[in-house]
PDB file of C-alpha atoms in Angstrom:
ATOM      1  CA  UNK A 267       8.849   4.223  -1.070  1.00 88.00           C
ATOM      2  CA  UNK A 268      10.117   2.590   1.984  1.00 87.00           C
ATOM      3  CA  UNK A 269       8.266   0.690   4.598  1.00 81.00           C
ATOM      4  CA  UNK A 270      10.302  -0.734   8.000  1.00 75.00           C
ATOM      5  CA  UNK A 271       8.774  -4.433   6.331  1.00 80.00           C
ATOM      6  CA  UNK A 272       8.699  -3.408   2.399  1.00 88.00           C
ATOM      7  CA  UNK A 273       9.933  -1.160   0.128  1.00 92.00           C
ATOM      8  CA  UNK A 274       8.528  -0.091  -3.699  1.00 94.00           C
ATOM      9  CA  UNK A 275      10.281   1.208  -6.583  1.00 95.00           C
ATOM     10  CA  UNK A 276       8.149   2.312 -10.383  1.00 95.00           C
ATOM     11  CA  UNK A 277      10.853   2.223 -13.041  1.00 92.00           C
ATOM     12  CA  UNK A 278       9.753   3.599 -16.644  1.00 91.00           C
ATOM     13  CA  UNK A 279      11.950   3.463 -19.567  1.00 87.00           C
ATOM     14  CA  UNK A 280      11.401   4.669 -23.250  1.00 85.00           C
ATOM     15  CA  UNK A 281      12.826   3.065 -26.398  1.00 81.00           C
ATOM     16  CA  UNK A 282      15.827   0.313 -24.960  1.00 86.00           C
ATOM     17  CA  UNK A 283      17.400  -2.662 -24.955  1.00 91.00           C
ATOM     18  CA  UNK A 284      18.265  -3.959 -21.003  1.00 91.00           C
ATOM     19  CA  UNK A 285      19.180  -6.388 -19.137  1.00 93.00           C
ATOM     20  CA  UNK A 286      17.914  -7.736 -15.668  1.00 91.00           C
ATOM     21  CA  UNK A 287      18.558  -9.761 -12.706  1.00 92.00           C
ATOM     22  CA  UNK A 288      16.987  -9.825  -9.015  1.00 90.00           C
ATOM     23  CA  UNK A 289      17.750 -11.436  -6.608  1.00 87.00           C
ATOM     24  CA  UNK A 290      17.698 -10.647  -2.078  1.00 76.00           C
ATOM     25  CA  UNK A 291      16.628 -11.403   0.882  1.00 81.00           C
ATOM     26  CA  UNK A 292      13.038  -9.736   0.176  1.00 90.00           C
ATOM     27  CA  UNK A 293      10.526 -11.348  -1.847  1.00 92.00           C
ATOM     28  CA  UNK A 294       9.833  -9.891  -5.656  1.00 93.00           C
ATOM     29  CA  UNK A 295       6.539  -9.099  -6.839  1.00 96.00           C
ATOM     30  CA  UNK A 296       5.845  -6.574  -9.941  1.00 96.00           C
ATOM     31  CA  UNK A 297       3.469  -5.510 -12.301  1.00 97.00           C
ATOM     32  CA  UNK A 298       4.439  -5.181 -15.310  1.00 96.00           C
ATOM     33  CA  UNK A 299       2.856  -2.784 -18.208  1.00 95.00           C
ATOM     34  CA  UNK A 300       5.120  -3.030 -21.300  1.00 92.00           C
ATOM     35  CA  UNK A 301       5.054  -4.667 -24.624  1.00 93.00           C
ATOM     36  CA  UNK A 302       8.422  -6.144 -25.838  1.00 92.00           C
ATOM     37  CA  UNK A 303       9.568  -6.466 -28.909  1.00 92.00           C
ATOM     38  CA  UNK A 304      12.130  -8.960 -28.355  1.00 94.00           C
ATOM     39  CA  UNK A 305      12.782 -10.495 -24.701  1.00 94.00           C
ATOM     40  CA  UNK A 306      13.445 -13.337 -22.909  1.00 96.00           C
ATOM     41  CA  UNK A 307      12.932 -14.215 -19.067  1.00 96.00           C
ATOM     42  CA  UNK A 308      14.053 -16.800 -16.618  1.00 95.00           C
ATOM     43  CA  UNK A 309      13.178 -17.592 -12.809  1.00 92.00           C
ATOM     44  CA  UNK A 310      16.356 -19.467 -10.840  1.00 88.00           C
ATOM     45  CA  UNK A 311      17.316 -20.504 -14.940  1.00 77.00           C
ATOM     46  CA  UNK A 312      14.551 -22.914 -15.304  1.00 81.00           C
ATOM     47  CA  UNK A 313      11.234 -20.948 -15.802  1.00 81.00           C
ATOM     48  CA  UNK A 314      11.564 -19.154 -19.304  1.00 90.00           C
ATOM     49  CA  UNK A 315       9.100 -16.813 -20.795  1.00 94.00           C
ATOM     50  CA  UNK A 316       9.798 -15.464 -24.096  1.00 95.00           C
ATOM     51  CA  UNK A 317       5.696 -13.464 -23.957  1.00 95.00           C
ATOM     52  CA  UNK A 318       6.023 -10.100 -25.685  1.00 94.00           C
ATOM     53  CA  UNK A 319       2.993  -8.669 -24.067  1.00 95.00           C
ATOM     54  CA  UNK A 320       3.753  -8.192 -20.660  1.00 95.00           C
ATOM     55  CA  UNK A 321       0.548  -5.608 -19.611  1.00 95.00           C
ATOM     56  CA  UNK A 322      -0.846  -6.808 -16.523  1.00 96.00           C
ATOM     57  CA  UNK A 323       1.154  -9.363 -16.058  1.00 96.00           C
ATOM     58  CA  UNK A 324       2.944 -10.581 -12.717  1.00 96.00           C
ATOM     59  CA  UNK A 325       6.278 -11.495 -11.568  1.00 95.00           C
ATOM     60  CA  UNK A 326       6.989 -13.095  -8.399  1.00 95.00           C
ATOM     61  CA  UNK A 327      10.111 -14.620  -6.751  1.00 93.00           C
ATOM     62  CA  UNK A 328      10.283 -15.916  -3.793  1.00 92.00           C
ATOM     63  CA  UNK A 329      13.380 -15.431  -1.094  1.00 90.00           C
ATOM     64  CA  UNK A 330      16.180 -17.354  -2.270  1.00 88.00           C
ATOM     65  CA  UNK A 331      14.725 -17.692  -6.229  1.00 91.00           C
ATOM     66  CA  UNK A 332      16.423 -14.999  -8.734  1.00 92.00           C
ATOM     67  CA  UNK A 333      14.793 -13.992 -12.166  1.00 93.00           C
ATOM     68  CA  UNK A 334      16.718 -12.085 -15.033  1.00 94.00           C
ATOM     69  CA  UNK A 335      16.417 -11.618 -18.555  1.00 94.00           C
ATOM     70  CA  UNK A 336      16.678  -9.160 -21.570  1.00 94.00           C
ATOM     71  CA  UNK A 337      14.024  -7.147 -22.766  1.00 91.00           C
ATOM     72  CA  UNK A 338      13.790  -5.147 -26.450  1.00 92.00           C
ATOM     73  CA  UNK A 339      11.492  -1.818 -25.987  1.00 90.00           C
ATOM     74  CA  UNK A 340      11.060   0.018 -29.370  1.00 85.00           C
ATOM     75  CA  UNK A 341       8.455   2.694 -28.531  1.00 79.00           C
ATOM     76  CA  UNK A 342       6.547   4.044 -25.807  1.00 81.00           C
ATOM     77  CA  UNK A 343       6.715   4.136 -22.510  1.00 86.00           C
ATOM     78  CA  UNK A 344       6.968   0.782 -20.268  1.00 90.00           C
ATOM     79  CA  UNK A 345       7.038   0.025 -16.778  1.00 93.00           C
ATOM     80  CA  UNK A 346       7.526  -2.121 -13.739  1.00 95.00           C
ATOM     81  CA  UNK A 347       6.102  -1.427 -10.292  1.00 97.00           C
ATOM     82  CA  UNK A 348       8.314  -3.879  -8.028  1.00 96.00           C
ATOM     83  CA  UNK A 349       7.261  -4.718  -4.197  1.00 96.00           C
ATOM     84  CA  UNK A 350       9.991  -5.998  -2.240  1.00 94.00           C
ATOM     85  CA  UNK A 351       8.435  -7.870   0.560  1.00 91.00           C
ATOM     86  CA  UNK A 352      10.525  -8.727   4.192  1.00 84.00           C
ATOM     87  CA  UNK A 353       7.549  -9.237   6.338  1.00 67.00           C
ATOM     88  CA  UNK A 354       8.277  -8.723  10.330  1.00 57.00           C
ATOM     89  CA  UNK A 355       7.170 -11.778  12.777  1.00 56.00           C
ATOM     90  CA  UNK A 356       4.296 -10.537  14.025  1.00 48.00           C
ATOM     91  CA  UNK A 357       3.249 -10.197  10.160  1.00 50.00           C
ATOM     92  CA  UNK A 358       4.480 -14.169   9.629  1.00 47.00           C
ATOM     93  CA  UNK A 359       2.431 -15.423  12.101  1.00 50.00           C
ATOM     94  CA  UNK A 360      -0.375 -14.167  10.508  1.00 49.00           C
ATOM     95  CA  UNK A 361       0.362 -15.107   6.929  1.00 56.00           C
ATOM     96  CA  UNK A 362       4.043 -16.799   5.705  1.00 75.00           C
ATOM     97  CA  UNK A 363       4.382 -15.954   1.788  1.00 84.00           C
ATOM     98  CA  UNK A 364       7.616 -18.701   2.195  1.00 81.00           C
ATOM     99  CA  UNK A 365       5.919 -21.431   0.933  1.00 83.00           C
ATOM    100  CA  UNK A 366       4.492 -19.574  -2.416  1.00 89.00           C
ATOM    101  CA  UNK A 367       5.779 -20.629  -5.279  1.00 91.00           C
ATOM    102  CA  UNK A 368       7.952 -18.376  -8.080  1.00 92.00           C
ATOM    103  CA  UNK A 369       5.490 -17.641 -10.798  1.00 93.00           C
ATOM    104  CA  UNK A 370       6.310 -15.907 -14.073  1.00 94.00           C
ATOM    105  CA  UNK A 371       3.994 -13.598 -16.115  1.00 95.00           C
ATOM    106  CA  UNK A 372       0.801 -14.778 -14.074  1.00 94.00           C
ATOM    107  CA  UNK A 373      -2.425 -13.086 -13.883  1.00 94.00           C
ATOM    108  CA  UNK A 374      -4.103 -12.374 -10.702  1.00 94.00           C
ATOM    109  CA  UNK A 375      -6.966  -9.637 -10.479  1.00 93.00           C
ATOM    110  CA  UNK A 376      -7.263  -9.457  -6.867  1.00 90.00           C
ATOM    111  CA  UNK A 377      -2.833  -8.994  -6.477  1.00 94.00           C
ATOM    112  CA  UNK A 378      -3.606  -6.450  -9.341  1.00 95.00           C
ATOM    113  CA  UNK A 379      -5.670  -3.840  -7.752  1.00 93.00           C
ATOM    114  CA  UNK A 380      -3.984  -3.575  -4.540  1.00 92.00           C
ATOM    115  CA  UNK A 381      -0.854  -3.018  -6.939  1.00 95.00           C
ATOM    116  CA  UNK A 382      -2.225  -0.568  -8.586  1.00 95.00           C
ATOM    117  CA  UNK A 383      -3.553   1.082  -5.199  1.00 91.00           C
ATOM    118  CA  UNK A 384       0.059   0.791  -3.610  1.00 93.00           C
ATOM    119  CA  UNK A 385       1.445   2.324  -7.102  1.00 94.00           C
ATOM    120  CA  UNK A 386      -0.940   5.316  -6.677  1.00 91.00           C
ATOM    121  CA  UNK A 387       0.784   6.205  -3.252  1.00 88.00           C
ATOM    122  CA  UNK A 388       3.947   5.877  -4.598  1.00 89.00           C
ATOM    123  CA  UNK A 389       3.752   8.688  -8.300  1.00 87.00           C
ATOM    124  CA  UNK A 390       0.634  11.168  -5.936  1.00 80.00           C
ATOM    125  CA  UNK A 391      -2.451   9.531  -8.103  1.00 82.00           C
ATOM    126  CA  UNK A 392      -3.727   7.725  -4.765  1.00 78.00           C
ATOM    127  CA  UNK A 393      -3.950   8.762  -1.223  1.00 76.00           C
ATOM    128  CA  UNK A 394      -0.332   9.221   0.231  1.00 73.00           C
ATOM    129  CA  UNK A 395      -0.994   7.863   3.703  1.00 77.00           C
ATOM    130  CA  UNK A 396       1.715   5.903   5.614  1.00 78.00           C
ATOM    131  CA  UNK A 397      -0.916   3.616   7.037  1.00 80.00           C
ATOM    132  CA  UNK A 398      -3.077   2.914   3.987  1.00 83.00           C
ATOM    133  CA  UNK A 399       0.288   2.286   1.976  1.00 87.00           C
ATOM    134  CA  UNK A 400       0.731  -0.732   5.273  1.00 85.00           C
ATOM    135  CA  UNK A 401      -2.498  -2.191   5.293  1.00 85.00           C
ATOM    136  CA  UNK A 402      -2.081  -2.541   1.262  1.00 88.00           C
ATOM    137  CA  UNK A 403       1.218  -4.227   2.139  1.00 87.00           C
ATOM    138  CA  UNK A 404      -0.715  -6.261   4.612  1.00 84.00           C
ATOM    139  CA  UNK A 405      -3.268  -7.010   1.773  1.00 83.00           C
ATOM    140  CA  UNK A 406      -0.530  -8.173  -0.422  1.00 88.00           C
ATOM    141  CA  UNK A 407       0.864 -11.042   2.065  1.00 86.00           C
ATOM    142  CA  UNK A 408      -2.422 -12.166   2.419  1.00 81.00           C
ATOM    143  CA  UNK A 409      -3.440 -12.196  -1.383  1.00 86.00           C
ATOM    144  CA  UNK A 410      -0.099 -13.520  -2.326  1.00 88.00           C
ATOM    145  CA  UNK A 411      -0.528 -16.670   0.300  1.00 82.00           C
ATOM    146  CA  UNK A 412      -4.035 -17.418  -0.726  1.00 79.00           C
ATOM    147  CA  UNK A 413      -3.024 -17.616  -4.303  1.00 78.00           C
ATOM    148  CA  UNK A 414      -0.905 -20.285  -3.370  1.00 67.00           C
ATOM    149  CA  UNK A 415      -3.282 -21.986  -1.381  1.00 61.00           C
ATOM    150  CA  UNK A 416      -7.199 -20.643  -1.813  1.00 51.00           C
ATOM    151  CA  UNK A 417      -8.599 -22.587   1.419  1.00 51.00           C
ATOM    152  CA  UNK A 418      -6.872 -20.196   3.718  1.00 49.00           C
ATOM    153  CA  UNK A 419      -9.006 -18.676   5.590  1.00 45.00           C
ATOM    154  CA  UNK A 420      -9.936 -15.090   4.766  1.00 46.00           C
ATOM    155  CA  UNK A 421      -8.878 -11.782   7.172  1.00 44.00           C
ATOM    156  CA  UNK A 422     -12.535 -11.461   8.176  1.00 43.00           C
ATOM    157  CA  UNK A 423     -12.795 -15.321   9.625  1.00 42.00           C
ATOM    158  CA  UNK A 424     -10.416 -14.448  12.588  1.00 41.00           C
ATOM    159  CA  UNK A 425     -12.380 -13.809  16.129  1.00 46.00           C
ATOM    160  CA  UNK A 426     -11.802 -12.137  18.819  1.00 53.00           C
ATOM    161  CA  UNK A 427     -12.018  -8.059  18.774  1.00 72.00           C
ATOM    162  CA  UNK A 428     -10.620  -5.213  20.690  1.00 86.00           C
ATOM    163  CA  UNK A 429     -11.230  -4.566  24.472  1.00 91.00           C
ATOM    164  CA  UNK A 430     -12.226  -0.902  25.570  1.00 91.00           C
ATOM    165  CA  UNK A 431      -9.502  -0.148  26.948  1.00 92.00           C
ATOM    166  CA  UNK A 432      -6.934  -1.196  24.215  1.00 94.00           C
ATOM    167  CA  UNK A 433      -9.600   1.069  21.751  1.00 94.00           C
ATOM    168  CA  UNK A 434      -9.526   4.240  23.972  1.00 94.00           C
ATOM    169  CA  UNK A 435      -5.140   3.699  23.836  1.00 95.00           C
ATOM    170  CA  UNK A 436      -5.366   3.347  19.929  1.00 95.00           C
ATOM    171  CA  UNK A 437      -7.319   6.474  19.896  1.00 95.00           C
ATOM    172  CA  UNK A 438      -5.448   8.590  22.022  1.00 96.00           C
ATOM    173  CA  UNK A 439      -2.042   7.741  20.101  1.00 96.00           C
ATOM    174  CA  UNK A 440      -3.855   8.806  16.994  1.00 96.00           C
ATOM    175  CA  UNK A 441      -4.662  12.233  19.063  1.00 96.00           C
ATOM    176  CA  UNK A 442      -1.556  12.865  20.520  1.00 96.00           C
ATOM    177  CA  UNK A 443       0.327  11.981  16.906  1.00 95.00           C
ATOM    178  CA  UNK A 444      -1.708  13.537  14.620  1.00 95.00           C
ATOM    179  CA  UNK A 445       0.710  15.859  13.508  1.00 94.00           C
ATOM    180  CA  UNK A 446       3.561  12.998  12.818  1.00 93.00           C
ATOM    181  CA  UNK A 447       3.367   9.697  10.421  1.00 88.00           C
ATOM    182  CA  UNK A 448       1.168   7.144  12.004  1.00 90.00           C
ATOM    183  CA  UNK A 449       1.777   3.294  11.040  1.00 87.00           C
ATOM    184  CA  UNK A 450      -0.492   0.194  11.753  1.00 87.00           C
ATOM    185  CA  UNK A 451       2.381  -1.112  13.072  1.00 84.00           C
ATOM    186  CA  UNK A 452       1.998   1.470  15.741  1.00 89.00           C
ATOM    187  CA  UNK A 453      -1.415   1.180  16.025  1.00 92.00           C
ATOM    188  CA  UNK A 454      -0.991  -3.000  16.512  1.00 90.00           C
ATOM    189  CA  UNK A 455       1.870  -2.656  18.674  1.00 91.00           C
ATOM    190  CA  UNK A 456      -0.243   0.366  21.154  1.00 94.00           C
ATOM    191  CA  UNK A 457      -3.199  -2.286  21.131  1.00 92.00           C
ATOM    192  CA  UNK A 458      -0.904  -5.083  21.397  1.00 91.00           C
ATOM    193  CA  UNK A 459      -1.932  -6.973  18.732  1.00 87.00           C
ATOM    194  CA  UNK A 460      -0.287  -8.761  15.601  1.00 80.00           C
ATOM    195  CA  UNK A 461      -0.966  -6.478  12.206  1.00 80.00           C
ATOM    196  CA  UNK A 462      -4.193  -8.728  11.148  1.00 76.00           C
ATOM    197  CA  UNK A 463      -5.758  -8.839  14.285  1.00 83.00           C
ATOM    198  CA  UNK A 464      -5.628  -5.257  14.786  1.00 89.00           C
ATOM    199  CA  UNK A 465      -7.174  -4.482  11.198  1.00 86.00           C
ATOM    200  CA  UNK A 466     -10.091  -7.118  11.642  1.00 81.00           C
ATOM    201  CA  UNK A 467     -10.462  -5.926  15.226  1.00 89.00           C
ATOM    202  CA  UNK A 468     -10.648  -2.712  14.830  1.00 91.00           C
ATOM    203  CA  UNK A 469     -12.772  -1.958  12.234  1.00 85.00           C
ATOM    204  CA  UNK A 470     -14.916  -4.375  14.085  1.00 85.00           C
ATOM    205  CA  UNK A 471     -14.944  -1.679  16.872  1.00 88.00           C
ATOM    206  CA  UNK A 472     -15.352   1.718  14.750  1.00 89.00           C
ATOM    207  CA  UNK A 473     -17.168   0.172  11.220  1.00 86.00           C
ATOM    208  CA  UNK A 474     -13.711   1.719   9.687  1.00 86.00           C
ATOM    209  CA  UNK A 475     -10.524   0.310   8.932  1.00 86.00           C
ATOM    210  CA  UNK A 476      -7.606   2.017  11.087  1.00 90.00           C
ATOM    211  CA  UNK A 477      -6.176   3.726   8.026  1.00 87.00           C
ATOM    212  CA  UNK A 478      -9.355   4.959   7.377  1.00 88.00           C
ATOM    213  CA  UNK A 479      -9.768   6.293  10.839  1.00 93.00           C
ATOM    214  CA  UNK A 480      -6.642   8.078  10.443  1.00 93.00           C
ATOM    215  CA  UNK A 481      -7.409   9.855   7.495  1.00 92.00           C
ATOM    216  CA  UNK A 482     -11.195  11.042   8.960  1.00 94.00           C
ATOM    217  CA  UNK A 483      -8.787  12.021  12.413  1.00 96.00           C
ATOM    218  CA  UNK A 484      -6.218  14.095  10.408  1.00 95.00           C
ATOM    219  CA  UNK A 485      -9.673  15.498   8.732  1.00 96.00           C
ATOM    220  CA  UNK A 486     -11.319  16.417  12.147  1.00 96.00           C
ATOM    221  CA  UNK A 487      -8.196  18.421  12.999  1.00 96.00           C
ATOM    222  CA  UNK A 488      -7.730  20.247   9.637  1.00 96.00           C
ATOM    223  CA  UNK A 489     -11.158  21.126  10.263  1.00 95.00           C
ATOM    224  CA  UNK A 490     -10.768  22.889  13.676  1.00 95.00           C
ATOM    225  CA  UNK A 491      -7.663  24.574  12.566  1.00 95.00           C
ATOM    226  CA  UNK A 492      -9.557  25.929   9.351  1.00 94.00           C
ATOM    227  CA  UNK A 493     -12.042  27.347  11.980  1.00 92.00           C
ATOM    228  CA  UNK A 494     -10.246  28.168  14.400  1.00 91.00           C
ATOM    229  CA  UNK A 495      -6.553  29.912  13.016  1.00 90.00           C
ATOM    230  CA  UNK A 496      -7.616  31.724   9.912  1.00 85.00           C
ATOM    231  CA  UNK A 497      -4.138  32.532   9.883  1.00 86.00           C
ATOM    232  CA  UNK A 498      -3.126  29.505   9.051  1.00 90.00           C
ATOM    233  CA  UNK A 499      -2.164  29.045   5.259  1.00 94.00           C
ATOM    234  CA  UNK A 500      -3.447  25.694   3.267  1.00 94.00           C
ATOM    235  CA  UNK A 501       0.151  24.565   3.645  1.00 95.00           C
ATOM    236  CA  UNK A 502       0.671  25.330   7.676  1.00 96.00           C
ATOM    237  CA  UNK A 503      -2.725  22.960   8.057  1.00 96.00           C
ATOM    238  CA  UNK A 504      -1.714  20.241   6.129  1.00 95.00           C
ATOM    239  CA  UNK A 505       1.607  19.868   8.508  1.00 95.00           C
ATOM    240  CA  UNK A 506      -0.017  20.340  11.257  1.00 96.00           C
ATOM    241  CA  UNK A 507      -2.827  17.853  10.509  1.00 96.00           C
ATOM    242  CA  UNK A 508      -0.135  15.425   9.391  1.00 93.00           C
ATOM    243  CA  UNK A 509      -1.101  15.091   5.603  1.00 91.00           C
ATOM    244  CA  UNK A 510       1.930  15.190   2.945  1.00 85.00           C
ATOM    245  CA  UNK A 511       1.123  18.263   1.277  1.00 88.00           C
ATOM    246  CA  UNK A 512      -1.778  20.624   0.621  1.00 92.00           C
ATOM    247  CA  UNK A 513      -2.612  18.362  -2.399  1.00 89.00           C
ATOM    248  CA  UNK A 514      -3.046  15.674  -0.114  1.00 88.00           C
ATOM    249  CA  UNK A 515      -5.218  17.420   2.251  1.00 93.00           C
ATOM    250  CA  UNK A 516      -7.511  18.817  -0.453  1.00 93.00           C
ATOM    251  CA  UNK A 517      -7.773  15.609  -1.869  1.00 88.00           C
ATOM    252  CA  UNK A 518      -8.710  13.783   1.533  1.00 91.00           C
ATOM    253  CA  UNK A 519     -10.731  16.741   3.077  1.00 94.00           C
ATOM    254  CA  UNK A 520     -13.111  16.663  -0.146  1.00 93.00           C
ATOM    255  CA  UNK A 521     -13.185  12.945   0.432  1.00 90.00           C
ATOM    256  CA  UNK A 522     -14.536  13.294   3.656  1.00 93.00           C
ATOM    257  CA  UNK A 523     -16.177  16.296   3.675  1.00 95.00           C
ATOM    258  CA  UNK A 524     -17.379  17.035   0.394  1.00 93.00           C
ATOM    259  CA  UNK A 525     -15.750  20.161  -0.367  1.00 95.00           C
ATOM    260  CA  UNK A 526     -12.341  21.201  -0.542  1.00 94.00           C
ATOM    261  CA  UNK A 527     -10.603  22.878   2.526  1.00 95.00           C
ATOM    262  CA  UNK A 528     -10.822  26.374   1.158  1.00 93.00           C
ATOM    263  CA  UNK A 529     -14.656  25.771   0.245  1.00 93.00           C
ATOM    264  CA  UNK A 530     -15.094  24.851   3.766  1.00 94.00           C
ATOM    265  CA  UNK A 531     -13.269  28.125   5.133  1.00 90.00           C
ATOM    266  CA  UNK A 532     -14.449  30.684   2.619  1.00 88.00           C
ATOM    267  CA  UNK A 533     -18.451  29.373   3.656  1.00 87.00           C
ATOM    268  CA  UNK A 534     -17.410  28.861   7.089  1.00 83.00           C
ATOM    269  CA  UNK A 535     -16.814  32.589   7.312  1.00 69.00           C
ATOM    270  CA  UNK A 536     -12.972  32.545   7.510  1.00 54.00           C
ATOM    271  CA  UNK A 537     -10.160  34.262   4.562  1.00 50.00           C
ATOM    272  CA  UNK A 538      -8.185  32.313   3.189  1.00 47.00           C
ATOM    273  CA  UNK A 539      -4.740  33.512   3.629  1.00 45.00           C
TER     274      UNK A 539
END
């Protein structure tokens, strides 16, 4: 999965022996689920980790910091979800991750979940939304820098909150670009706002967060074209409502709705096609 600020990768591997090494201009930060049975780990070659359990552990390494090892995998099936973090400007100004520190097999509940969330979008278990996969990214800087130091101030302590004017432009973008892949980058950059302030500001405004707004949007439409184009098949609704697939519609549309799309149409009156 590639974002135009991160990317994420889940590699799985069965019974191996491998070797490792990362190193870019992105930050690292995984999740690892794998036990070892032999193994040994190193962040810029001073670090070292020779842990067999890895489950739930975290990696990360910092731009300009490299880790690589070896790692012994007899049975079963391990794996790695890997964030690769180049944060734009407007996203450093709100939180810089270049002062965090490499850490090696670390535990972190809070930098857990969201991983786990952001995994979801990435192997279809979680809601494959461009803009909920960004404001988990978001999430992540955030998380990552308060780790390092825990008397930063929180997303919800900024002020300030969006005008009318810049709400009734964020919501006509969303109208007119329903049918296309929406970002919060887009969103922030429509309001004219840096990535945090938008999120804070605008569920200030609506009592939802953006990507949240999206999804109940893309909903609305699916709705009205369930309603009104019973011609339409599950598939021909989905693109035109801007979800991924029909899995992903059914999966939001029951979220929001409480039924699944063709639920809705076959009590709605309409045949499904």
């Amino acid at each position: 999965m590639s974002l135009p600020w991160f990317s994420a990768e889940l590699l799985r591997f069965r019974q191996t022996e491998l070797e490792f090494r990362v190193r870019g201009d992105a930050a690292f930060l995984a999740l690892h689920d794998s036990v070892r049975s032999a193994g040994e780990t190193t962040i810029d070659g001073g670090s070292r980790s020779i842990r067999t359990d890895l489950r739930d552990r975290l990696t990360f390494v910092p731009v300009g910091s490299s880790v690589q090892g070896w790692h012994r995998v007899n049975g079963g099936v391990a794996s790695v979800f890997a964030v690769h973090l180049t944060p734009a400007k407007s996203v450093r100004e709100a939180d810089d991750i270049s002062e965090v520190p490499p850490s090696l097999y670390f535990e972190n509940d809070n930098l857990k979940a969201t991983l786990k969330k952001l995994q979801g979008v990435l192997d279809g278990s979680g809601i494959n939304d461009h803009a909920y996969a960004e404001t988990l990214g978001l999430l992540l800087l955030w998380e990552l820098r308060h780790t390092a130091d825990p008397r930063r101030s929180s997303p919800n302590q900024l002020r300030g909150g969006l005008t009318a004017r810049q709400l009734r432009r964020v919501q006509e973008f969303v109208d007119a670009q329903i049918s296309t892949e929406i970002s919060i980058s887009d969103l922030a950059g429509v309001a004219g706002l840096s990535h945090y302030h938008f999120i804070r500001a605008f569920k200030d405004a609506v009592g939802r967060s953006p990507y949240q707004y999206v999804l109940s949007e893309r909903t609305r439409r699916a709705k009205e074209l369930l309603l009104s184009a019973p011609g339409l098949s599950l598939a021909d609704v989905a693109l035109a409502a801007g979800f991924g697939d029909p899995s992903q519609l059914n999966r939001v549309f029951r979220k929001f709705v409480g039924v699944t799309p063709t639920v809705f149409r076959r009590e709605t009156g309409s045949g499904l096609p």
